[in-house]
Coordinates of C-alpha atoms in Angstrom, one line a residue:
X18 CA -9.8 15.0 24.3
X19 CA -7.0 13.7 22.3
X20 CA -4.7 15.1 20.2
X21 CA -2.2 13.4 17.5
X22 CA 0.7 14.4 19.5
X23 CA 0.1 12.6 23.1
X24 CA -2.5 11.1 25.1
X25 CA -4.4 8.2 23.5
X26 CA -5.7 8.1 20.2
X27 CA -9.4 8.3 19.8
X28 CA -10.4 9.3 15.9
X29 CA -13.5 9.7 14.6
X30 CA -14.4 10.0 10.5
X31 CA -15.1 13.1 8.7
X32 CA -16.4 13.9 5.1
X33 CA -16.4 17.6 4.5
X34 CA -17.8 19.1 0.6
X35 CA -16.0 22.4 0.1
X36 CA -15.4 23.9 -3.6
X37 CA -11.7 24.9 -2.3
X38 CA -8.4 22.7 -2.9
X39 CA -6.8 21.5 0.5
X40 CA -4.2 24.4 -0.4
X41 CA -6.9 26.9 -0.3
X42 CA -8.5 25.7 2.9
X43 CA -5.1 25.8 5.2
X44 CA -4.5 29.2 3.9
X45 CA -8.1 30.1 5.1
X46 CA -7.3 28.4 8.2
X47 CA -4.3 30.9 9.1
X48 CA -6.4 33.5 8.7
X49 CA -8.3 32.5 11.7
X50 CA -5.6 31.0 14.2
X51 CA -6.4 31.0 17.9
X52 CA -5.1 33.5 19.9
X53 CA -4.7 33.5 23.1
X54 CA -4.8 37.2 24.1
X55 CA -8.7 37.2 23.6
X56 CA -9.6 34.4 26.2
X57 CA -12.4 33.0 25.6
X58 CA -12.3 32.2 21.7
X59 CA -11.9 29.4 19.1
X60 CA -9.4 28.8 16.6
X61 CA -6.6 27.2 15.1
X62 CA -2.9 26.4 14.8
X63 CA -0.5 23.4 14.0
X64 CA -0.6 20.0 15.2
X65 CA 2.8 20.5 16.3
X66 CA 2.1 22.5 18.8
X67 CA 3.0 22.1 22.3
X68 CA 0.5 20.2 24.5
X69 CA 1.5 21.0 27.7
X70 CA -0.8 24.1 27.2
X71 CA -3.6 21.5 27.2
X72 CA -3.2 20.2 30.9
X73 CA -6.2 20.9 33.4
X74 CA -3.8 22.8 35.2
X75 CA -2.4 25.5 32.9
X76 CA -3.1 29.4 32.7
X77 CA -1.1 30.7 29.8
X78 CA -2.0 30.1 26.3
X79 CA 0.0 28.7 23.0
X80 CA 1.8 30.9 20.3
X81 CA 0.3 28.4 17.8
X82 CA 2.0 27.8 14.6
X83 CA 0.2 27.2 11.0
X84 CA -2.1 24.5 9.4
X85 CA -0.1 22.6 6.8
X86 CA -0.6 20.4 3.9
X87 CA 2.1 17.3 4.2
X88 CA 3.0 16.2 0.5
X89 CA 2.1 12.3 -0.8
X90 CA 4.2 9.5 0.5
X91 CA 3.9 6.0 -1.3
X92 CA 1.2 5.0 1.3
X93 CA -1.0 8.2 2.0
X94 CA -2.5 11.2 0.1
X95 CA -1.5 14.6 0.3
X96 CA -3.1 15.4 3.8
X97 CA -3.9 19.2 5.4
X98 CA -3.5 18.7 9.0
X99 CA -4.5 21.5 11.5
X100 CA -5.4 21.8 15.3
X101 CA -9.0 23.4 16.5
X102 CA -8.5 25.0 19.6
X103 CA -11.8 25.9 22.0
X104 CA -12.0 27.7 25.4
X105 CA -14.6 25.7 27.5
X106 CA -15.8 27.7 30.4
X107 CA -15.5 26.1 33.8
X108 CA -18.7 26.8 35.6
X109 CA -17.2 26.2 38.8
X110 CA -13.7 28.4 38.6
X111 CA -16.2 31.3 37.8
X112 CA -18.2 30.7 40.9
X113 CA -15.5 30.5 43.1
X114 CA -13.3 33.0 41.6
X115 CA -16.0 35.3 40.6
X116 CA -17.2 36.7 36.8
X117 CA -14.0 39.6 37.2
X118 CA -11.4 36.8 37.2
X119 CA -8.6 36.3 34.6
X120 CA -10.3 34.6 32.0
X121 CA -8.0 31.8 31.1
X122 CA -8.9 30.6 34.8
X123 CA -12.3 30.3 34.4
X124 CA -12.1 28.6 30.8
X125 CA -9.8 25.5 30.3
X126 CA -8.5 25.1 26.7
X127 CA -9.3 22.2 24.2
X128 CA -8.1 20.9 21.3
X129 CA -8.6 18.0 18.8
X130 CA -6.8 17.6 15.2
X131 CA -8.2 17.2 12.4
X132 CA -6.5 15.1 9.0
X133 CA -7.9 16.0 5.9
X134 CA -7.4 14.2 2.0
X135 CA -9.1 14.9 -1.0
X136 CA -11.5 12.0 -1.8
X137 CA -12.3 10.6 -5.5
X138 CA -15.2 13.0 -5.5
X139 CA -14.5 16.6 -6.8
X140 CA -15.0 19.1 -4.0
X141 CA -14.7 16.1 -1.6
X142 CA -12.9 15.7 1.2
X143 CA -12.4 13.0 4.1
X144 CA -10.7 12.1 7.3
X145 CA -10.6 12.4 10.8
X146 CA -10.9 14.5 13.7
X147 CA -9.2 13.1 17.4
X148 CA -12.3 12.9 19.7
X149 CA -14.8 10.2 20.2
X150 CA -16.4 12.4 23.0
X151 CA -20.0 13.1 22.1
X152 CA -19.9 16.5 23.4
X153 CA -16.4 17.6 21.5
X154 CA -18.3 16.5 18.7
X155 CA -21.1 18.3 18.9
X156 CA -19.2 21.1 19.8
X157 CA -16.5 20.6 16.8
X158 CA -19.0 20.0 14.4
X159 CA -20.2 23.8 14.9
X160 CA -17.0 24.7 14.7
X161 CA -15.7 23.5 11.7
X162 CA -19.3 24.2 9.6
X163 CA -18.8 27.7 10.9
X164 CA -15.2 27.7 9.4
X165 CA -16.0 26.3 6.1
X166 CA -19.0 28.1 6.0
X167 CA -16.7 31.0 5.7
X168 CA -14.7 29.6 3.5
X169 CA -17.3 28.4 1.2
X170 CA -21.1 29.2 1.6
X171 CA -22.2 26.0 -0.1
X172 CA -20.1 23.3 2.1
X173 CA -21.1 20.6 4.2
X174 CA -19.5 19.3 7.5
X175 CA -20.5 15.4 8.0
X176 CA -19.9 13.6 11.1
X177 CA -21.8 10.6 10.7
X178 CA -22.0 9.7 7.5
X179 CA -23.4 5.9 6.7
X180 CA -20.7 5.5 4.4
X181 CA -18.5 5.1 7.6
X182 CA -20.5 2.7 9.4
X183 CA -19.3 -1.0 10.4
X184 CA -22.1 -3.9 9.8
X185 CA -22.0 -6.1 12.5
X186 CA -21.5 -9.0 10.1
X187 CA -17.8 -7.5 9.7
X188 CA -17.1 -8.4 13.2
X189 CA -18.4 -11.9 12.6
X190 CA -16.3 -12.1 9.6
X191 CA -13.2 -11.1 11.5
X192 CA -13.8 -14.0 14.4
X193 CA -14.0 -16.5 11.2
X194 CA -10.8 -14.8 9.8
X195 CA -8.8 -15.1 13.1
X196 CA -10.6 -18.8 13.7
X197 CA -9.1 -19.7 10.4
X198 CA -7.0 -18.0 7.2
X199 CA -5.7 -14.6 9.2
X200 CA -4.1 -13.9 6.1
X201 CA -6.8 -11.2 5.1
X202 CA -5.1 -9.7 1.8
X203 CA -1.4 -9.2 0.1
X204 CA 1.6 -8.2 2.8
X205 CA -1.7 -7.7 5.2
X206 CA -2.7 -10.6 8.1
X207 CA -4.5 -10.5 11.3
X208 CA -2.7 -11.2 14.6
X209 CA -5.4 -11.5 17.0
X210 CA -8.8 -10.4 17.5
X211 CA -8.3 -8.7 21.3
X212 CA -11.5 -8.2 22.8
X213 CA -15.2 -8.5 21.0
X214 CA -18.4 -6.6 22.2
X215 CA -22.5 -8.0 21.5
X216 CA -25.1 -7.0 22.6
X217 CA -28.3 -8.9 22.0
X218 CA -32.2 -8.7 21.2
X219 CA -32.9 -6.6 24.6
X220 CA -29.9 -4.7 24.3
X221 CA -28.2 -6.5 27.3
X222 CA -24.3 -6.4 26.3
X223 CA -21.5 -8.7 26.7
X224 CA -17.8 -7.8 26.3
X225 CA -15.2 -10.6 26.3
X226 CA -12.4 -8.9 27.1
X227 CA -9.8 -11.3 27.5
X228 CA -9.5 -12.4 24.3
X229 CA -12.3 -12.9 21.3
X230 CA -11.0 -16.6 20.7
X231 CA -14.3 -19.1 19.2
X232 CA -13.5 -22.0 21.9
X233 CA -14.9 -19.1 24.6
X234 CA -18.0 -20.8 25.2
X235 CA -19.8 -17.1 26.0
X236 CA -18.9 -15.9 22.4
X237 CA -19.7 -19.5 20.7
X238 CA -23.3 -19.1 22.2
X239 CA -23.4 -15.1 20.8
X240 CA -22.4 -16.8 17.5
X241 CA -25.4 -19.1 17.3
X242 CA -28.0 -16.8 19.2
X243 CA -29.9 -14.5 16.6
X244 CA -30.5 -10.9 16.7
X245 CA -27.3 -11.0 18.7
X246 CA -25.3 -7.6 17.4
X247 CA -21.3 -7.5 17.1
X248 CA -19.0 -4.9 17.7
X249 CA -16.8 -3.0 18.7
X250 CA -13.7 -5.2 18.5
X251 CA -10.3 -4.5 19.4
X252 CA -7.8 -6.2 16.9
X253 CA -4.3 -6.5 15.5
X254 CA -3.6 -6.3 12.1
X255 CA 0.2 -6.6 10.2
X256 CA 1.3 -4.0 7.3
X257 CA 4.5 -5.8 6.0
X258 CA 4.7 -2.8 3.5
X259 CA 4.4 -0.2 6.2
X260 CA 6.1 -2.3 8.7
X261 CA 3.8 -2.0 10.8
X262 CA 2.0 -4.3 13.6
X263 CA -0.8 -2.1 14.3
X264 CA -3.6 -2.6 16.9
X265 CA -7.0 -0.7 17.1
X266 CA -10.4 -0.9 18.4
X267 CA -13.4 -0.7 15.9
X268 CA -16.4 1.2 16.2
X269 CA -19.8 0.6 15.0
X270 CA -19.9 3.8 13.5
X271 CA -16.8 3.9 11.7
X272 CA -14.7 5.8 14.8
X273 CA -11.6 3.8 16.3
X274 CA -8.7 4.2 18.7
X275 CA -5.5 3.4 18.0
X276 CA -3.8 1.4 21.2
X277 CA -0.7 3.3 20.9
X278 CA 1.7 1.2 23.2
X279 CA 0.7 -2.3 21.0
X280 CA 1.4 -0.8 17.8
X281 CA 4.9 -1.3 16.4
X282 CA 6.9 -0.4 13.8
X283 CA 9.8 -2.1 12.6
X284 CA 12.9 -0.7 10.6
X285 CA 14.0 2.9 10.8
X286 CA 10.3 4.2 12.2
X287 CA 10.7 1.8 15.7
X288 CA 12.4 4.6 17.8
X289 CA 9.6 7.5 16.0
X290 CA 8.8 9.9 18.9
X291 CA 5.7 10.1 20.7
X292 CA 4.6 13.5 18.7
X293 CA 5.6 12.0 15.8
X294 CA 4.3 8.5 15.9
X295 CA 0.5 9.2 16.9
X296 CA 1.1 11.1 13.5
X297 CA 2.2 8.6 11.6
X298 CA -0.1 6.4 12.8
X299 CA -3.2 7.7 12.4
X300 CA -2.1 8.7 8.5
X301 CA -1.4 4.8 8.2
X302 CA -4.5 3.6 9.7
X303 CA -6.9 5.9 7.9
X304 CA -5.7 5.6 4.4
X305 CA -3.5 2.5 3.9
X306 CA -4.8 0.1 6.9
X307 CA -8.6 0.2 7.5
X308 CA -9.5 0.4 4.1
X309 CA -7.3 -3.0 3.1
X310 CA -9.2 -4.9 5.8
X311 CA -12.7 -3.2 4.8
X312 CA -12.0 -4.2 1.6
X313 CA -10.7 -7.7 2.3
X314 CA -14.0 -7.9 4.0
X315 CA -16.1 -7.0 1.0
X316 CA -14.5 -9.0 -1.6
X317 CA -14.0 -12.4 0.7
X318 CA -16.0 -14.5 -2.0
X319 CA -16.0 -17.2 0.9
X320 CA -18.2 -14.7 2.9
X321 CA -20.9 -15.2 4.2
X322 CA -20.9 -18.8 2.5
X323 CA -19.5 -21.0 3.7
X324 CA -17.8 -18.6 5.5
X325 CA -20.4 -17.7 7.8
X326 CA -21.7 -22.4 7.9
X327 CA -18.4 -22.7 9.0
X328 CA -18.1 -20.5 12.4
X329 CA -21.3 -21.8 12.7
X330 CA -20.2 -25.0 12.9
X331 CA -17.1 -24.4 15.1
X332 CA -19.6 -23.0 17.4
X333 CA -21.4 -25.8 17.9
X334 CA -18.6 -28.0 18.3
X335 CA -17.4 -25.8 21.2
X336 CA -21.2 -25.8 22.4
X337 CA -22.3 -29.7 21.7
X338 CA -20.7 -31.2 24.8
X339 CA -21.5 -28.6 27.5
X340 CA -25.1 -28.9 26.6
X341 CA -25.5 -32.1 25.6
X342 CA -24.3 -33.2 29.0
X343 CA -27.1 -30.9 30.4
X344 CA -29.8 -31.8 28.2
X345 CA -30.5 -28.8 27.0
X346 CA -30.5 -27.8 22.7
X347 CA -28.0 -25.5 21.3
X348 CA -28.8 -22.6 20.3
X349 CA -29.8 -21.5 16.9
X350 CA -30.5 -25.4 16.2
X351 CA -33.9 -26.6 15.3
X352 CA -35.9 -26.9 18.2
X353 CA -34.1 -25.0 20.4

């Protein structure tokens, strides 16, 4: 569980079709806040609100405040961000303190945000929600299609749309970017590729992660071996508009987590609380930062030729004299 406010960030994307303006849908929203006097129950409130009623440990619920709509900035769309709040029983408290007991000691409460923009389809909307966990997915997803259901009978909830997904050429693309030109678009560059996942033909994975650099003779051979699959990758990327130096691991899928403690901004925003950072954040990296580097990716007319000959090629340098001195072919050459 993660929340916008504190913890880590862990975001995954959202697409939601609902004939109601992003107005419309937070003032639904109020109209079913959570409260905390009818343990267990659902329900939501602001992402302001404290998180100290999250911990493992505590009994007494928030006074939640409201889902808002935070106006356009030069960088981000007008965004309706709101907290989903869930009591999840605790099996165990119930056996030990029996079915009579107090409620809110037999159920712990979660919470995840959601950030929400209007997309260029009418009646569109898209964003995140802060959980990669597979069960506060599952459980989230019913949640919000049972709110918007309410809100409008013919909308959609989508969790894993294949809009969102990362090819695992992108990864590649990225190694060649950091290898050589890390300048990936306008005011936008790559600082360093962190840590790079593969997994190969028998889905036997390998995860360098001390640093995805091309002279690593394990990632050189992942490079040249074929049906090897990339991803995810932990990177850095700099936003001189946004000031910002922010760093993030990739997903296959399209989810990420923001590595709050490497990402820096400069200027006025350096000294940004914690509740108000993760915030800020997450706004810049879902509508300013991933979709520059997606679409640096997608219009690099150097990719994949000679783009792709090229990594190649560094590969084998790195490669050529450990096996040559053994005798053995490198991989992904003829006759290997």
């Amino acid at each position: 569980m993660s929340t916008l406010s504190g913890g880590q960030l862990h975001c995954s994307p959202i697409r939601i079709k609902c004939k109601r303006s992003l107005n419309a849908i937070a003032e639904s929203l109020k109209d079913e806040l959570y409260n905390g006097n009818k343990v267990p129950t659902t329900g939501w409130g602001s992402v302001s609100d404290d998180i100290e009623y999250l911990k493992p440990a505590a009994i007494e619920r928030p006074v939640v405040g409201h889902p808002d709509v935070h106006a356009e900035t030069a960088h981000t769309p007008r965004r309706l961000k709101a907290r989903y709040y869930w009591d999840a029983a605790d099996p165990a408290a119930t056996r030990w303190l029996g079915d009579s007991a107090d409620k809110r000691r037999t159920n712990h409460l979660r919470a995840v945000d959601l950030v929400l923009a209007e997309a260029v389809e009418d009646h569109e909307f898209v964003g995140v929600v802060t959980t990669r966990n597979d069960d506060e997915l599952d459980y989230v997803e019913r949640g919000l299609r049972n709110t918007f259901t309410r809100i409008d009978a013919s909308s959609s909830v989508r969790l894993d749309s294949l809009d969102t997904a990362i090819a695992s050429e992108f990864y590649l693309w990225l190694l060649h970017r950091y290898d050589g030109d890390q300048r990936l678009s306008e005011g936008l560059s790559l600082e360093i590729v962190r840590s790079l996942s593969s997994e190969d033909g028998l889905s036997r994975p390998t995860s360098l992660k001390s640093g995805a650099d091309i002279d690593r003779v394990e990632l050189a051979a992942g490079v040249l071996s074929a049906p090897n699959r990339f991803g995810p990758a932990q990177f850095a990327v700099q936003d001189d508009a946004l000031e910002l130096a922010l760093e993030l691991e990739l997903h296959q899928d399209g989810s990420f987590k923001i590595v709050v403690s490497k990402s820096v901004y400069d200027g006025q925003l350096r000294r940004l609380p914690r509740e108000l950072k993760g915030q800020r954040l997450v706004d810049d990296a879902v509508f300013t930062i991933l979709p520059k580097v997606l679409s640096a990716y997608s219009s690099d007319k150097s990719w994949p030729n000679p783009g792709y000959t090229q990594l190649k090629r560094r590969a084998r340098e790195v490669l050529g004299p450990l096996v040559s001195s053994a005798g053995e072919s490198i991989p992904g050459e003829v006759g290997a």
